[in-house]
PDB file of C-alpha atoms in Angstrom:
ATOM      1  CA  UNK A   1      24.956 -49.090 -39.667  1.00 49.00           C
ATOM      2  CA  UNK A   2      23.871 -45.344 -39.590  1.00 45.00           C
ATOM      3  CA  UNK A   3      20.681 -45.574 -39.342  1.00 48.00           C
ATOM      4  CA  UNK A   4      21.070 -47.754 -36.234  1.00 46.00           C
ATOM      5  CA  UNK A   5      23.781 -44.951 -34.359  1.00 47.00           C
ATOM      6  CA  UNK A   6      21.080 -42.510 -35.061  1.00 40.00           C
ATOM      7  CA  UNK A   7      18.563 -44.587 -33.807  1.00 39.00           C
ATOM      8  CA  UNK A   8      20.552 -45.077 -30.637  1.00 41.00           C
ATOM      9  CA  UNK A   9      21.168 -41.401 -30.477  1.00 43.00           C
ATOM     10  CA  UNK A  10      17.830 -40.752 -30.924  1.00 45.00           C
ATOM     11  CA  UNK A  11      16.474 -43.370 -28.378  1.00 44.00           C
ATOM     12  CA  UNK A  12      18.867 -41.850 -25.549  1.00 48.00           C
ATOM     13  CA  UNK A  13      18.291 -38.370 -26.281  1.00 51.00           C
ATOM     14  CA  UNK A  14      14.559 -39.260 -25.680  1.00 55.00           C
ATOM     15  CA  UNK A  15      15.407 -40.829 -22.350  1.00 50.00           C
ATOM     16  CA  UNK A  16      17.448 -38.341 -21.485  1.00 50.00           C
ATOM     17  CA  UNK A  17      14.938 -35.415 -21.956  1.00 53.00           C
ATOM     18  CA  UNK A  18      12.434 -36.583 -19.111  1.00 52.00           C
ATOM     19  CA  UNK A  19      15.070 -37.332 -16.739  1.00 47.00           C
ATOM     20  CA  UNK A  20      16.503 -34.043 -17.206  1.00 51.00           C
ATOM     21  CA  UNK A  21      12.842 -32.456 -16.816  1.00 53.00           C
ATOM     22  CA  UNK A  22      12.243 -34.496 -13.497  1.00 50.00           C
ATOM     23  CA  UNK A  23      15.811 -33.296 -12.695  1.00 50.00           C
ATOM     24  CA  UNK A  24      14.936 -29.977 -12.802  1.00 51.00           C
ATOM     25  CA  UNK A  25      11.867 -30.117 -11.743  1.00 51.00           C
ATOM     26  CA  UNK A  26      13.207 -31.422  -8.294  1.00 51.00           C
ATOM     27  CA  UNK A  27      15.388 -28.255  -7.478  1.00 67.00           C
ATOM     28  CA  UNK A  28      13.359 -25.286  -8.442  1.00 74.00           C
ATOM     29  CA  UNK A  29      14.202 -21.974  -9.112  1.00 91.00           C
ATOM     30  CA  UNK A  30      12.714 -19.346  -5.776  1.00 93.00           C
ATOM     31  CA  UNK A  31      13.399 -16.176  -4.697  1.00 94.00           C
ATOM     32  CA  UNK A  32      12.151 -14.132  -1.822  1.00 94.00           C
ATOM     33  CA  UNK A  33      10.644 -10.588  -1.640  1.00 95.00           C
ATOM     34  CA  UNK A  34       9.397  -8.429   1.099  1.00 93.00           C
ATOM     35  CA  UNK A  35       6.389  -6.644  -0.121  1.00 93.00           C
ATOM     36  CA  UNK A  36       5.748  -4.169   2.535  1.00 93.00           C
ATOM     37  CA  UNK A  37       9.239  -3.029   1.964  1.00 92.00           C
ATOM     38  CA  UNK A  38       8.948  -2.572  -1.820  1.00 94.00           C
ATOM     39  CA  UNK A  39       5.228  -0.974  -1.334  1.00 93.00           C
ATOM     40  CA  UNK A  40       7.062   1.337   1.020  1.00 92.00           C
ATOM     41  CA  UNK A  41      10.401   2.052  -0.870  1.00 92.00           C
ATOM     42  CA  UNK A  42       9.171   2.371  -4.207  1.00 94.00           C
ATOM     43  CA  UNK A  43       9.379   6.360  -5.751  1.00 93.00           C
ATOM     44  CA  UNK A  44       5.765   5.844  -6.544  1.00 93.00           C
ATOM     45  CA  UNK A  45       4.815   5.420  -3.219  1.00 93.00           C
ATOM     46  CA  UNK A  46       6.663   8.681  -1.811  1.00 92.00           C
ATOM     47  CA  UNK A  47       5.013  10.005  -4.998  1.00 93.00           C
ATOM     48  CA  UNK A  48       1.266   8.682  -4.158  1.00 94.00           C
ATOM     49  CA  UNK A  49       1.465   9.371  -0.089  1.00 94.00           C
ATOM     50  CA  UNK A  50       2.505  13.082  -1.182  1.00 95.00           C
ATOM     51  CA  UNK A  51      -0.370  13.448  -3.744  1.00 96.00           C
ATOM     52  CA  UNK A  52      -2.855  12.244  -1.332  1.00 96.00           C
ATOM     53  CA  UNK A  53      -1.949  14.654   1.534  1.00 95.00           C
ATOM     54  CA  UNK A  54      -2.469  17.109  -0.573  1.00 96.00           C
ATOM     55  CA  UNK A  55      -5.666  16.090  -1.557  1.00 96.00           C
ATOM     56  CA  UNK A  56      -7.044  15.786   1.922  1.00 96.00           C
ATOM     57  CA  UNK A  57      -4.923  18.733   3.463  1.00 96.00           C
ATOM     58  CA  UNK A  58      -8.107  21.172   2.790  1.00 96.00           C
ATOM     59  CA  UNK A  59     -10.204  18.827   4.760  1.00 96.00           C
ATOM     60  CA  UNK A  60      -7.983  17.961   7.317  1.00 96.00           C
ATOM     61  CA  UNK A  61      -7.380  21.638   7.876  1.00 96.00           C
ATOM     62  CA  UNK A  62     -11.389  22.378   8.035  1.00 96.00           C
ATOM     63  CA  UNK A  63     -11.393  19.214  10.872  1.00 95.00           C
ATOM     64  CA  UNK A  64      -8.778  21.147  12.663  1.00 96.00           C
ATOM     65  CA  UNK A  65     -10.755  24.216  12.394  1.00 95.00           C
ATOM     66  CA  UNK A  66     -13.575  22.752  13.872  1.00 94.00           C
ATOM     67  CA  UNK A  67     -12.049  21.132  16.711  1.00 94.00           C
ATOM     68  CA  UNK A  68     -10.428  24.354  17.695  1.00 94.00           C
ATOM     69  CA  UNK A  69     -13.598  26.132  17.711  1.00 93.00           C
ATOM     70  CA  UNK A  70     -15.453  23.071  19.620  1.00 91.00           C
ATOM     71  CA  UNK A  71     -12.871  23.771  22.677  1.00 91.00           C
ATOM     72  CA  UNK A  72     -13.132  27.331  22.309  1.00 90.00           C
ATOM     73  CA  UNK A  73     -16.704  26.568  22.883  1.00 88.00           C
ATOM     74  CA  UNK A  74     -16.388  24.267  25.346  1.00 87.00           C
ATOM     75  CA  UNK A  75     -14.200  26.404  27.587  1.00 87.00           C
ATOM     76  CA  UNK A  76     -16.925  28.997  27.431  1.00 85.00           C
ATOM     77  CA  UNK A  77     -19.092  26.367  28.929  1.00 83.00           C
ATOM     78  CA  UNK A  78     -17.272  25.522  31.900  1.00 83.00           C
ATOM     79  CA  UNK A  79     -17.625  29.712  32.764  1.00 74.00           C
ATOM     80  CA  UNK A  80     -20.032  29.725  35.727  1.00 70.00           C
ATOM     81  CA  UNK A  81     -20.940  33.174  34.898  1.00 82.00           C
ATOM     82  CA  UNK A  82     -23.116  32.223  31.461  1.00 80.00           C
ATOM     83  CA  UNK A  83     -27.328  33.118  32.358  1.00 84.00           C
ATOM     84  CA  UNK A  84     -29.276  29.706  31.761  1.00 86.00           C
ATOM     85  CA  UNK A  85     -30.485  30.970  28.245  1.00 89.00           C
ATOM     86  CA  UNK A  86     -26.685  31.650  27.399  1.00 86.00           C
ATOM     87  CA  UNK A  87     -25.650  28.368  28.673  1.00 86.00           C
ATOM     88  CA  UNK A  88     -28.458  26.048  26.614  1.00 89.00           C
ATOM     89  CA  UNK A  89     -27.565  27.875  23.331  1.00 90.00           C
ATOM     90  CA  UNK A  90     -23.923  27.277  23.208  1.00 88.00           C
ATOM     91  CA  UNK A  91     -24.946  23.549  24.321  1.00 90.00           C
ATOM     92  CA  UNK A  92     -26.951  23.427  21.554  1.00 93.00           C
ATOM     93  CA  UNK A  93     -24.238  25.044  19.523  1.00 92.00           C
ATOM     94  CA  UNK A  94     -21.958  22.611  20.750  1.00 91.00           C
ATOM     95  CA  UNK A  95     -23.944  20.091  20.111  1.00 93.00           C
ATOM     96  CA  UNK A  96     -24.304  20.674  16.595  1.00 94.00           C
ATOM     97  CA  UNK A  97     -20.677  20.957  15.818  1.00 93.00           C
ATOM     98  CA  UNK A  98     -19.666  17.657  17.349  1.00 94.00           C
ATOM     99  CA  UNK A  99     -22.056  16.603  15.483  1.00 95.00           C
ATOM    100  CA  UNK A 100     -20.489  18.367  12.313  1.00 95.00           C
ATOM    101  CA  UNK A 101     -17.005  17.244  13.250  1.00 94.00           C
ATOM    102  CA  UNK A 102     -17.764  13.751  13.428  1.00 95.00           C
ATOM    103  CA  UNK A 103     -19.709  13.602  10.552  1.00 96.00           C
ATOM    104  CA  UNK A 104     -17.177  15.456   8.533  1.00 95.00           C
ATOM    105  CA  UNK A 105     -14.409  12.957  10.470  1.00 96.00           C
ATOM    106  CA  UNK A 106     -16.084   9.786   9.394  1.00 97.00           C
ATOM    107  CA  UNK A 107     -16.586  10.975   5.563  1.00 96.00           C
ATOM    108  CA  UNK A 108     -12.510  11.908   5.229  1.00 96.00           C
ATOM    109  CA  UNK A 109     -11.325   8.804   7.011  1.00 97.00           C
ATOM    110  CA  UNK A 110     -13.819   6.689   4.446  1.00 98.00           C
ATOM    111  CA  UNK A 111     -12.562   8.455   1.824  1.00 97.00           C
ATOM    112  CA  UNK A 112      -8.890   8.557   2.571  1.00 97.00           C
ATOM    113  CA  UNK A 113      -8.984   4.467   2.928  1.00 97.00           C
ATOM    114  CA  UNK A 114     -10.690   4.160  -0.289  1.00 97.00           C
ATOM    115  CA  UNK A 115      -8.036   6.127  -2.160  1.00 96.00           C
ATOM    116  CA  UNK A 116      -5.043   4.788  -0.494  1.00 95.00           C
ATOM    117  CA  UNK A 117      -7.107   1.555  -1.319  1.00 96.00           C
ATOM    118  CA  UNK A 118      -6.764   2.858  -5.012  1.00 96.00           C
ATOM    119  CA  UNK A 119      -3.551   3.746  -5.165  1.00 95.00           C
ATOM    120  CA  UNK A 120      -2.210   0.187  -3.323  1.00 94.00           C
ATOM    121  CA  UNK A 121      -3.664  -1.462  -5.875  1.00 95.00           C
ATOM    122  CA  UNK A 122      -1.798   0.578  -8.660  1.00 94.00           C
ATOM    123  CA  UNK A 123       1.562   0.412  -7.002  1.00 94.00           C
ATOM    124  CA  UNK A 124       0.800  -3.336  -6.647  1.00 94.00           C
ATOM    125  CA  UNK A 125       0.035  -4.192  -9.946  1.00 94.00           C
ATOM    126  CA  UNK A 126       3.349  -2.033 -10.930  1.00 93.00           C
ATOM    127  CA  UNK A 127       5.182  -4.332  -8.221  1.00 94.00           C
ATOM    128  CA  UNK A 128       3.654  -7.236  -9.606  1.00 95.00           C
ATOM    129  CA  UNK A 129       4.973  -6.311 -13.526  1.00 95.00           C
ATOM    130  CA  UNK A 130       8.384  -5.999 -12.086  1.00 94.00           C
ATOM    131  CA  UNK A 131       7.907  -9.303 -10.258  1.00 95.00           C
ATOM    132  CA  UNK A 132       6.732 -11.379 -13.398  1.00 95.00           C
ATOM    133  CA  UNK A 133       9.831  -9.427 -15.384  1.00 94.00           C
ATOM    134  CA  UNK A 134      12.520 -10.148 -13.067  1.00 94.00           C
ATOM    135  CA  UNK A 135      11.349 -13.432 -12.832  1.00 94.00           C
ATOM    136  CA  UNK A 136      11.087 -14.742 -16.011  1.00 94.00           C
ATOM    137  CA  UNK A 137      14.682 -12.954 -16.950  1.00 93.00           C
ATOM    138  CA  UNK A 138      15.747 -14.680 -14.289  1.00 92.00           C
ATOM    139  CA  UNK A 139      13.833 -18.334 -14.618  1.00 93.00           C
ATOM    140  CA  UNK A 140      12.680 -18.021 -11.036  1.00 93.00           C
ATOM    141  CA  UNK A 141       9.582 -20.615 -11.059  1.00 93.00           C
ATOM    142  CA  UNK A 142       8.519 -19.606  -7.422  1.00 93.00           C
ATOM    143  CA  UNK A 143       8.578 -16.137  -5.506  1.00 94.00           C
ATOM    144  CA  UNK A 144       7.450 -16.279  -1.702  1.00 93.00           C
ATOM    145  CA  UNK A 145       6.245 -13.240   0.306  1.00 92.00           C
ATOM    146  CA  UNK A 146       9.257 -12.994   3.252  1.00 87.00           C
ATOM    147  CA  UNK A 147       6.969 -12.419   5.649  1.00 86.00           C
ATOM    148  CA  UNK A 148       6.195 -15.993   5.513  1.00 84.00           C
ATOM    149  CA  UNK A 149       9.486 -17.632   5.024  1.00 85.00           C
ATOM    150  CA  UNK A 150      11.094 -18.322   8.582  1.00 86.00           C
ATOM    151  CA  UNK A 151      14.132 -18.351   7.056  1.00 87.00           C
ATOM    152  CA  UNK A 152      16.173 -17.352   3.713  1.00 85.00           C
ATOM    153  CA  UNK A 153      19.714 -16.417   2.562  1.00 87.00           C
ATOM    154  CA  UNK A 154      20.114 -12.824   1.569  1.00 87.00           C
ATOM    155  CA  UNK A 155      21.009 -13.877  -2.205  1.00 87.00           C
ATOM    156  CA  UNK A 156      17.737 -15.284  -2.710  1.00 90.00           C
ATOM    157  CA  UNK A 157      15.722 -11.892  -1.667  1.00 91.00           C
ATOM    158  CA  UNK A 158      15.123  -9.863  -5.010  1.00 92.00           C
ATOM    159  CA  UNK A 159      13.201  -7.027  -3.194  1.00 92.00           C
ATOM    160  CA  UNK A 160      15.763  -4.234  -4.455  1.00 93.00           C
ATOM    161  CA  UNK A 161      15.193  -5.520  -7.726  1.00 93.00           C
ATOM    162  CA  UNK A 162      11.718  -5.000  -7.884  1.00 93.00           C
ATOM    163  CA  UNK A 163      12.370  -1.501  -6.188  1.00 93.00           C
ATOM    164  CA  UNK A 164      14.838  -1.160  -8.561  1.00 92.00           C
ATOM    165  CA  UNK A 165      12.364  -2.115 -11.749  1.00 92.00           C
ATOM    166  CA  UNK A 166       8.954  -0.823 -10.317  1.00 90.00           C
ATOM    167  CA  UNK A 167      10.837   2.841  -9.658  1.00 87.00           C
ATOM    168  CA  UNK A 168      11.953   2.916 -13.398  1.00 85.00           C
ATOM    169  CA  UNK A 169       8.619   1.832 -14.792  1.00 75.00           C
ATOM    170  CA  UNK A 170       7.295   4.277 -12.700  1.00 67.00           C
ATOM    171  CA  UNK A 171       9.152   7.018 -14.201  1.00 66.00           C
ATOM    172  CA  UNK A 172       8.118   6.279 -18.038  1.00 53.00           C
TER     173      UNK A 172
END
């Protein structure tokens, strides 16, 4: 007579296991961040944007330079009084450092973008930790970006969370 109870225990706990698992498969577990809000409000990011100012400021600053001679230059152009010879040489001059400027221009902007290119991809993969963390804590089984959800309730948005998680990782 035991054997059989624990047969029939064992028979319905068996039947009941996959049509718990379909159950929950059926209403999954999702959450909602908005990433340009985290990339934005994270202390790293403050951090980073800070850092690379600095590290351009010397070349911005030689750019401004450069313009501000240009239109010192180019005002002495439009003086009718300047010989021919006169004339032709600051041309030339001004020539040259347009020439310099956008040179100079085009080298800083590529190399700003790559860095900031860098440095997105650090804070992402620091967002992305935080993501996987709070996630699996929480059992979430699907995060969405926001900006493609046309709709959500506020309780399922866990973007101050990962603010929350990516600033104190950051801080280690």
């Amino acid at each position: 007579m035991f054997k059989k109870i624990a047969l029939a225990l064992a028979v319905a706990s068996i039947a009941a296991t996959p049509a718990m698992a379909a159950e929950k498969a059926q209403t999954p577990t999702v959450a909602v961040i908005n990433v340009p809000l985290i990339m934005h409000e994270i202390p790293q990011a403050k951090t980073t944007r800070e850092k690379l100012a600095k590290e351009f400021a010397p070349r911005e600053r030689e750019l401004q330079n450069l313009e501000a001679e240009g239109n010192k230059l180019a005002q002495k152009l439009k003086d009718s009084k300047l010989s021919e010879k006169e004339r032709v040489d600051l041309q030339r001059r001004f020539a040259q450092m347009q020439s310099d400027f956008n040179l100079k221009a085009q080298a800083l902007q590529e190399d700003q973008r790559k860095r900031v290119a860098d440095e997105n991809l650090k804070l992402a993969q620091e967002v992305q930790k935080a993501i996987d963390a709070i996630a699996k804590e929480r059992g979430i089984q699907l995060v969405l970006r926001g900006e493609s959800v046309a709709y959500t309730v506020n309780a399922l948005d866990i973007s101050q969370d990962v603010i929350d998680r990516a600033g104190k990782s950051g801080k280690k």
